[in-house]
CSV table of N, CA and C in Angstrom, one decimal:
chain,number,residue,atom,x,y,z
A,1,MET,N,158.8,60.4,-77.7
A,1,MET,CA,157.8,61.3,-78.0
A,1,MET,C,157.8,62.5,-77.1
A,2,LEU,N,158.1,62.3,-75.9
A,2,LEU,CA,158.2,63.4,-74.9
A,2,LEU,C,159.3,64.4,-75.3
A,3,VAL,N,160.4,64.0,-75.8
A,3,VAL,CA,161.5,64.9,-76.2
A,3,VAL,C,161.0,65.6,-77.4
A,4,ALA,N,160.4,65.0,-78.4
A,4,ALA,CA,159.9,65.7,-79.6
A,4,ALA,C,158.9,66.7,-79.2
A,5,MET,N,158.0,66.4,-78.3
A,5,MET,CA,157.0,67.3,-77.9
A,5,MET,C,157.6,68.5,-77.2
A,6,HIS,N,158.6,68.3,-76.3
A,6,HIS,CA,159.3,69.4,-75.6
A,6,HIS,C,160.0,70.3,-76.7
A,7,ARG,N,160.6,69.7,-77.6
A,7,ARG,CA,161.3,70.5,-78.7
A,7,ARG,C,160.3,71.3,-79.5
A,8,LEU,N,159.2,70.7,-79.8
A,8,LEU,CA,158.1,71.5,-80.5
A,8,LEU,C,157.6,72.6,-79.7
A,9,GLN,N,157.4,72.4,-78.4
A,9,GLN,CA,156.9,73.5,-77.6
A,9,GLN,C,157.9,74.6,-77.5
A,10,ARG,N,159.2,74.3,-77.4
A,10,ARG,CA,160.2,75.4,-77.3
A,10,ARG,C,160.3,76.1,-78.7
A,11,SER,N,160.0,75.5,-79.8
A,11,SER,CA,160.1,76.2,-81.1
A,11,SER,C,158.9,76.9,-81.5
A,12,THR,N,157.8,76.8,-80.8
A,12,THR,CA,156.5,77.4,-81.1
A,12,THR,C,156.5,78.8,-80.6
A,13,LYS,N,156.4,79.8,-81.4
A,13,LYS,CA,156.3,81.2,-81.0
A,13,LYS,C,155.2,81.9,-81.7
A,14,ALA,N,154.7,82.9,-81.0
A,14,ALA,CA,153.7,83.8,-81.6
A,14,ALA,C,154.4,84.9,-82.3
A,15,VAL,N,154.2,85.1,-83.6
A,15,VAL,CA,155.0,86.1,-84.4
A,15,VAL,C,154.2,86.8,-85.5
A,16,GLY,N,152.8,86.8,-85.4
A,16,GLY,CA,152.1,87.4,-86.5
A,16,GLY,C,151.9,86.3,-87.6
A,17,PRO,N,151.6,86.6,-88.8
A,17,PRO,CA,151.5,85.5,-89.8
A,17,PRO,C,152.8,84.7,-89.7
A,18,VAL,N,152.7,83.4,-89.5
A,18,VAL,CA,153.8,82.6,-89.3
A,18,VAL,C,154.6,82.4,-90.6
A,19,ALA,N,155.8,82.8,-90.6
A,19,ALA,CA,156.7,82.7,-91.7
A,19,ALA,C,157.3,81.3,-91.8
A,20,PRO,N,157.5,80.8,-93.0
A,20,PRO,CA,158.2,79.5,-93.1
A,20,PRO,C,159.5,79.5,-92.3
A,21,ASP,N,159.7,78.5,-91.5
A,21,ASP,CA,160.9,78.4,-90.6
A,21,ASP,C,161.4,77.0,-90.7
A,22,SER,N,162.6,76.8,-91.4
A,22,SER,CA,163.1,75.5,-91.6
A,22,SER,C,163.4,74.8,-90.3
A,23,ALA,N,163.8,75.5,-89.2
A,23,ALA,CA,164.1,74.9,-88.0
A,23,ALA,C,162.8,74.4,-87.3
A,24,TYR,N,161.8,75.2,-87.4
A,24,TYR,CA,160.5,74.7,-86.8
A,24,TYR,C,160.0,73.5,-87.6
A,25,GLU,N,160.1,73.6,-88.9
A,25,GLU,CA,159.5,72.5,-89.8
A,25,GLU,C,160.2,71.2,-89.5
A,26,ARG,N,161.5,71.2,-89.2
A,26,ARG,CA,162.3,70.0,-88.8
A,26,ARG,C,161.7,69.4,-87.5
A,27,VAL,N,161.5,70.3,-86.5
A,27,VAL,CA,161.0,69.9,-85.2
A,27,VAL,C,159.6,69.4,-85.3
A,28,HIS,N,158.8,70.1,-86.1
A,28,HIS,CA,157.4,69.7,-86.4
A,28,HIS,C,157.3,68.3,-87.0
A,29,ARG,N,158.1,68.1,-88.0
A,29,ARG,CA,158.1,66.8,-88.7
A,29,ARG,C,158.6,65.7,-87.7
A,30,SER,N,159.6,66.0,-87.0
A,30,SER,CA,160.1,65.0,-86.0
A,30,SER,C,159.0,64.7,-85.0
A,31,PHE,N,158.3,65.7,-84.5
A,31,PHE,CA,157.2,65.4,-83.6
A,31,PHE,C,156.1,64.4,-84.2
A,32,HIS,N,155.7,64.7,-85.4
A,32,HIS,CA,154.7,63.9,-86.1
A,32,HIS,C,155.3,62.5,-86.3
A,33,SER,N,156.6,62.4,-86.6
A,33,SER,CA,157.2,61.0,-86.8
A,33,SER,C,157.2,60.3,-85.5
A,34,ALA,N,157.5,61.0,-84.4
A,34,ALA,CA,157.5,60.4,-83.1
A,34,ALA,C,156.1,59.9,-82.7
A,35,LEU,N,155.1,60.7,-83.1
A,35,LEU,CA,153.7,60.2,-82.8
A,35,LEU,C,153.4,58.9,-83.4
A,36,LEU,N,153.9,58.7,-84.6
A,36,LEU,CA,153.6,57.4,-85.3
A,36,LEU,C,154.6,56.3,-85.1
A,37,SER,N,155.7,56.6,-84.4
A,37,SER,CA,156.8,55.6,-84.3
A,37,SER,C,156.3,54.4,-83.5
A,38,GLY,N,155.4,54.5,-82.6
A,38,GLY,CA,154.9,53.4,-81.8
A,38,GLY,C,153.9,52.5,-82.4
A,39,CYS,N,153.5,52.9,-83.7
A,39,CYS,CA,152.4,52.1,-84.3
A,39,CYS,C,152.8,50.7,-84.7
A,40,GLY,N,154.1,50.5,-84.9
A,40,GLY,CA,154.6,49.2,-85.2
A,40,GLY,C,154.5,48.8,-86.7
A,41,SER,N,154.1,49.7,-87.6
A,41,SER,CA,154.0,49.5,-89.0
A,41,SER,C,154.8,50.4,-89.8
A,42,GLU,N,155.9,49.9,-90.4
A,42,GLU,CA,156.8,50.8,-91.2
A,42,GLU,C,156.0,51.3,-92.4
A,43,TRP,N,155.1,50.5,-92.9
A,43,TRP,CA,154.2,51.0,-94.1
A,43,TRP,C,153.4,52.2,-93.6
A,44,MET,N,152.8,52.2,-92.5
A,44,MET,CA,152.0,53.3,-92.0
A,44,MET,C,152.9,54.5,-91.8
A,45,VAL,N,154.0,54.4,-91.2
A,45,VAL,CA,155.0,55.5,-91.0
A,45,VAL,C,155.3,56.1,-92.3
A,46,ARG,N,155.7,55.3,-93.3
A,46,ARG,CA,156.1,55.8,-94.6
A,46,ARG,C,154.9,56.6,-95.3
A,47,LEU,N,153.7,56.0,-95.2
A,47,LEU,CA,152.6,56.6,-95.8
A,47,LEU,C,152.3,58.0,-95.1
A,48,ALA,N,152.4,58.0,-93.8
A,48,ALA,CA,152.2,59.3,-93.0
A,48,ALA,C,153.2,60.3,-93.4
A,49,GLU,N,154.5,59.9,-93.6
A,49,GLU,CA,155.5,60.8,-93.9
A,49,GLU,C,155.3,61.4,-95.3
A,50,GLN,N,154.8,60.6,-96.2
A,50,GLN,CA,154.5,61.1,-97.6
A,50,GLN,C,153.4,62.1,-97.5
A,51,ARG,N,152.4,61.8,-96.7
A,51,ARG,CA,151.2,62.7,-96.6
A,51,ARG,C,151.7,64.0,-95.9
A,52,PHE,N,152.6,63.9,-95.0
A,52,PHE,CA,153.1,65.1,-94.3
A,52,PHE,C,153.8,66.0,-95.4
A,53,ASP,N,154.6,65.3,-96.2
A,53,ASP,CA,155.3,66.1,-97.3
A,53,ASP,C,154.3,66.8,-98.3
A,54,HIS,N,153.3,66.1,-98.6
A,54,HIS,CA,152.3,66.6,-99.5
A,54,HIS,C,151.5,67.8,-98.9
A,55,PHE,N,151.3,67.7,-97.6
A,55,PHE,CA,150.6,68.8,-96.9
A,55,PHE,C,151.4,70.1,-96.8
A,56,ASP,N,152.7,70.0,-97.1
A,56,ASP,CA,153.6,71.2,-97.0
A,56,ASP,C,153.0,72.4,-97.6
A,57,ARG,N,152.6,72.3,-98.9
A,57,ARG,CA,152.0,73.4,-99.6
A,57,ARG,C,150.8,74.0,-98.9
A,58,TYR,N,150.0,73.1,-98.3
A,58,TYR,CA,148.8,73.6,-97.6
A,58,TYR,C,149.1,74.3,-96.3
A,59,ARG,N,150.1,73.7,-95.6
A,59,ARG,CA,150.6,74.4,-94.4
A,59,ARG,C,151.1,75.8,-94.7
A,60,ASN,N,151.7,76.0,-95.9
A,60,ASN,CA,152.2,77.3,-96.2
A,60,ASN,C,151.0,78.3,-96.4
A,61,LEU,N,149.9,77.8,-97.0
A,61,LEU,CA,148.7,78.7,-97.1
A,61,LEU,C,148.2,79.0,-95.7
A,62,ALA,N,148.1,78.0,-94.9
A,62,ALA,CA,147.6,78.2,-93.5
A,62,ALA,C,148.4,79.3,-92.8
A,63,ARG,N,149.7,79.3,-93.0
A,63,ARG,CA,150.5,80.3,-92.3
A,63,ARG,C,150.1,81.7,-92.6
A,64,LEU,N,149.4,82.0,-93.6
A,64,LEU,CA,149.0,83.4,-94.0
A,64,LEU,C,148.1,84.0,-92.9
A,65,THR,N,147.4,83.1,-92.2
A,65,THR,CA,146.3,83.6,-91.3
A,65,THR,C,146.6,83.3,-89.8
A,66,ILE,N,147.5,82.3,-89.5
A,66,ILE,CA,147.6,82.0,-88.1
A,66,ILE,C,148.8,82.8,-87.5
A,67,THR,N,148.7,83.0,-86.2
A,67,THR,CA,149.8,83.8,-85.6
A,67,THR,C,150.6,82.9,-84.7
A,68,THR,N,150.1,81.7,-84.3
A,68,THR,CA,150.9,80.8,-83.5
A,68,THR,C,150.6,79.4,-84.0
A,69,PRO,N,151.7,78.6,-84.2
A,69,PRO,CA,151.4,77.2,-84.6
A,69,PRO,C,150.6,76.5,-83.5
A,70,PRO,N,149.8,75.5,-83.9
A,70,PRO,CA,148.8,74.9,-83.0
A,70,PRO,C,149.4,73.9,-82.0
A,71,PHE,N,150.2,74.4,-81.1
A,71,PHE,CA,150.8,73.5,-80.1
A,71,PHE,C,149.8,72.8,-79.2
A,72,ASP,N,148.7,73.4,-78.9
A,72,ASP,CA,147.8,72.7,-78.0
A,72,ASP,C,147.2,71.5,-78.7
A,73,GLU,N,147.0,71.6,-80.0
A,73,GLU,CA,146.5,70.4,-80.7
A,73,GLU,C,147.6,69.3,-80.7
A,74,HIS,N,148.8,69.6,-80.8
A,74,HIS,CA,149.9,68.7,-80.8
A,74,HIS,C,150.0,68.0,-79.4
A,75,ARG,N,150.0,68.9,-78.4
A,75,ARG,CA,150.1,68.4,-77.0
A,75,ARG,C,148.9,67.4,-76.7
A,76,ALA,N,147.7,67.7,-77.1
A,76,ALA,CA,146.6,66.8,-76.8
A,76,ALA,C,146.8,65.5,-77.5
A,77,LEU,N,147.2,65.5,-78.8
A,77,LEU,CA,147.5,64.3,-79.5
A,77,LEU,C,148.5,63.4,-78.7
A,78,ALA,N,149.6,64.0,-78.3
A,78,ALA,CA,150.7,63.3,-77.6
A,78,ALA,C,150.2,62.7,-76.3
A,79,GLU,N,149.4,63.5,-75.6
A,79,GLU,CA,148.9,63.0,-74.3
A,79,GLU,C,147.9,61.8,-74.5
A,80,ALA,N,147.1,61.9,-75.5
A,80,ALA,CA,146.2,60.7,-75.8
A,80,ALA,C,147.0,59.5,-76.1
A,81,LEU,N,148.1,59.6,-76.9
A,81,LEU,CA,148.9,58.5,-77.2
A,81,LEU,C,149.7,58.0,-76.0
A,82,LEU,N,150.1,58.9,-75.1
A,82,LEU,CA,150.8,58.4,-73.9
A,82,LEU,C,150.0,57.6,-73.0
A,83,VAL,N,148.7,57.9,-72.9
A,83,VAL,CA,147.8,57.1,-72.0
A,83,VAL,C,147.1,56.0,-72.8
A,84,ARG,N,147.6,55.8,-74.1
A,84,ARG,CA,147.1,54.8,-75.0
A,84,ARG,C,145.6,54.8,-75.2
A,85,ASP,N,145.1,56.0,-75.4
A,85,ASP,CA,143.7,56.1,-75.7
A,85,ASP,C,143.6,56.3,-77.2
A,86,ALA,N,143.5,55.2,-77.9
A,86,ALA,CA,143.5,55.2,-79.4
A,86,ALA,C,142.3,55.9,-80.0
A,87,GLU,N,141.1,55.7,-79.4
A,87,GLU,CA,139.9,56.4,-79.9
A,87,GLU,C,140.1,57.9,-79.8
A,88,LEU,N,140.6,58.4,-78.7
A,88,LEU,CA,140.8,59.9,-78.5
A,88,LEU,C,141.8,60.3,-79.5
A,89,ALA,N,142.9,59.6,-79.6
A,89,ALA,CA,144.0,60.0,-80.5
A,89,ALA,C,143.5,60.1,-82.0
A,90,VAL,N,142.6,59.2,-82.4
A,90,VAL,CA,142.1,59.2,-83.7
A,90,VAL,C,141.2,60.4,-83.9
A,91,ARG,N,140.3,60.7,-82.9
A,91,ARG,CA,139.5,61.9,-83.0
A,91,ARG,C,140.3,63.2,-83.0
A,92,LEU,N,141.3,63.3,-82.2
A,92,LEU,CA,142.2,64.5,-82.2
A,92,LEU,C,143.0,64.6,-83.5
A,93,GLY,N,143.4,63.5,-84.0
A,93,GLY,CA,144.2,63.5,-85.3
A,93,GLY,C,143.3,64.0,-86.4
A,94,ARG,N,142.0,63.5,-86.4
A,94,ARG,CA,141.1,64.0,-87.5
A,94,ARG,C,140.8,65.5,-87.3
A,95,ALA,N,140.6,65.9,-86.1
A,95,ALA,CA,140.3,67.3,-85.8
A,95,ALA,C,141.5,68.2,-86.2
A,96,HIS,N,142.7,67.7,-85.9
A,96,HIS,CA,143.9,68.4,-86.3
A,96,HIS,C,144.0,68.6,-87.8
A,97,ILE,N,143.7,67.6,-88.6
A,97,ILE,CA,143.7,67.7,-90.0
A,97,ILE,C,142.5,68.6,-90.5
A,98,GLU,N,141.4,68.5,-89.9
A,98,GLU,CA,140.2,69.4,-90.3
A,98,GLU,C,140.5,70.8,-90.0
A,99,GLN,N,141.1,71.1,-88.8
A,99,GLN,CA,141.5,72.5,-88.5
A,99,GLN,C,142.5,73.0,-89.4
A,100,LEU,N,143.5,72.2,-89.9
A,100,LEU,CA,144.4,72.6,-90.9
A,100,LEU,C,143.7,73.0,-92.2
A,101,ALA,N,142.7,72.2,-92.5
A,101,ALA,CA,141.9,72.4,-93.8
A,101,ALA,C,141.2,73.8,-93.6
A,102,GLU,N,140.7,74.1,-92.5
A,102,GLU,CA,140.0,75.4,-92.3
A,102,GLU,C,141.0,76.5,-92.4
A,103,ARG,N,142.2,76.3,-91.8
A,103,ARG,CA,143.2,77.4,-91.8
A,103,ARG,C,143.7,77.6,-93.3
A,104,VAL,N,143.8,76.5,-94.0
A,104,VAL,CA,144.2,76.6,-95.4
A,104,VAL,C,143.2,77.4,-96.2
A,105,ALA,N,141.9,77.1,-96.0
A,105,ALA,CA,140.8,77.9,-96.7
A,105,ALA,C,140.9,79.3,-96.3
A,106,GLN,N,141.2,79.7,-95.1
A,106,GLN,CA,141.3,81.1,-94.7
A,106,GLN,C,142.5,81.7,-95.3
A,107,GLY,N,143.6,80.9,-95.4
A,107,GLY,CA,144.8,81.4,-96.0
A,107,GLY,C,144.7,81.7,-97.5
A,108,ALA,N,144.0,80.8,-98.2
A,108,ALA,CA,143.7,80.9,-99.6
A,108,ALA,C,142.8,82.1,-99.8
A,109,ALA,N,141.8,82.3,-99.0
A,109,ALA,CA,140.9,83.5,-99.1
A,109,ALA,C,141.7,84.8,-98.9
A,110,ALA,N,142.6,84.8,-97.9
A,110,ALA,CA,143.4,86.0,-97.6
A,110,ALA,C,144.4,86.3,-98.8
A,111,LEU,N,144.9,85.2,-99.4
A,111,LEU,CA,145.8,85.4,-100.5
A,111,LEU,C,145.1,85.9,-101.7
A,112,LEU,N,143.9,85.4,-102.0
A,112,LEU,CA,143.1,85.9,-103.1
A,112,LEU,C,142.6,87.3,-102.9
A,113,ALA,N,142.4,87.7,-101.7
A,113,ALA,CA,141.9,89.0,-101.4
A,113,ALA,C,143.0,90.1,-101.6
A,114,THR,N,144.2,89.7,-101.6
A,114,THR,CA,145.3,90.6,-101.8
A,114,THR,C,145.7,90.8,-103.2
A,115,ARG,N,145.2,90.0,-104.1
A,115,ARG,CA,145.5,90.1,-105.5
A,115,ARG,C,144.5,90.9,-106.3
A,116,ALA,N,144.9,91.7,-107.2
A,116,ALA,CA,144.0,92.5,-108.0
A,116,ALA,C,143.3,91.6,-109.0
A,117,PRO,N,142.0,91.9,-109.2
A,117,PRO,CA,141.3,91.0,-110.2
A,117,PRO,C,141.9,91.3,-111.5
A,118,GLN,N,142.0,90.2,-112.3
A,118,GLN,CA,142.5,90.3,-113.6
A,118,GLN,C,141.5,89.9,-114.6
A,119,ARG,N,141.5,90.6,-115.8
A,119,ARG,CA,140.5,90.3,-116.8
A,119,ARG,C,141.0,89.0,-117.5
A,120,PRO,N,140.1,88.1,-117.9
A,120,PRO,CA,140.5,86.9,-118.6
A,120,PRO,C,141.2,87.3,-119.9
A,121,ARG,N,142.3,86.6,-120.2
A,121,ARG,CA,143.0,86.9,-121.4
A,121,ARG,C,142.3,86.1,-122.5
A,122,ARG,N,142.2,86.7,-123.7
A,122,ARG,CA,141.7,86.0,-124.9
A,122,ARG,C,142.9,85.2,-125.5
A,123,LEU,N,142.7,84.0,-125.6
A,123,LEU,CA,143.8,83.1,-126.1
A,123,LEU,C,144.0,83.2,-127.6
A,124,ARG,N,142.9,83.4,-128.3
A,124,ARG,CA,143.1,83.4,-129.8
A,124,ARG,C,142.8,84.9,-130.3
A,125,ARG,N,143.5,85.2,-131.3
A,125,ARG,CA,143.3,86.5,-132.0
A,125,ARG,C,142.6,86.3,-133.3
A,126,GLY,N,141.5,86.9,-133.5
A,126,GLY,CA,140.8,86.8,-134.8
A,126,GLY,C,140.1,85.6,-135.0
A,127,PRO,N,139.2,85.5,-136.0
A,127,PRO,CA,138.4,84.3,-136.2
A,127,PRO,C,139.3,83.1,-136.6
A,128,THR,N,139.0,81.9,-136.1
A,128,THR,CA,139.8,80.7,-136.4
A,128,THR,C,139.0,79.6,-136.9
A,129,THR,N,137.7,79.6,-136.8
A,129,THR,CA,136.8,78.6,-137.3
A,129,THR,C,135.9,79.2,-138.3
A,130,PRO,N,135.2,78.3,-139.2
A,130,PRO,CA,134.3,78.9,-140.1
A,130,PRO,C,133.2,79.7,-139.4
A,131,LEU,N,132.7,79.2,-138.2
A,131,LEU,CA,131.7,79.9,-137.5
A,131,LEU,C,132.2,81.3,-137.1
A,132,ASP,N,133.5,81.4,-136.6
A,132,ASP,CA,134.1,82.6,-136.2
A,132,ASP,C,134.1,83.6,-137.4
A,133,HIS,N,134.5,83.1,-138.6
A,133,HIS,CA,134.6,83.9,-139.8
A,133,HIS,C,133.2,84.5,-140.1
A,134,ALA,N,132.1,83.6,-140.0
A,134,ALA,CA,130.8,84.1,-140.4
A,134,ALA,C,130.3,85.1,-139.4
A,135,LEU,N,130.6,84.9,-138.1
A,135,LEU,CA,130.2,85.9,-137.1
A,135,LEU,C,131.0,87.2,-137.2
A,136,ALA,N,132.2,87.2,-137.7
A,136,ALA,CA,133.0,88.4,-137.8
A,136,ALA,C,132.6,89.2,-139.0
A,137,SER,N,131.9,88.6,-139.9
A,137,SER,CA,131.5,89.4,-141.2
A,137,SER,C,130.3,90.3,-140.9
């Protein structure tokens, strides 16, 4: 876990809105896998890896508003696990996910703010039901 944390720290850089970076994503994924490797449950590790994959699209939204990946959150999680403080690790893990959710909401709002409003398109042309025909007359 220490090696994974060191690699994550070296790959974390402040760059403005964080662009997708496949090298960083590999190191980030490796770090999260290392966090879970000591749990002793292959099922839990597989479940967490699936969740990590599903969160990809949300991390992409979060990147629109953050300037530096949250290394401090990662370091605190690793330190809690190194001293075997499960309660603290659970609290920090929950906070890490909640903070990601907040950054996703901010990213989604930023994305929506950049798009021009569009008028709803009418799907049907002309009257199609008896009521439509009566109203059109």
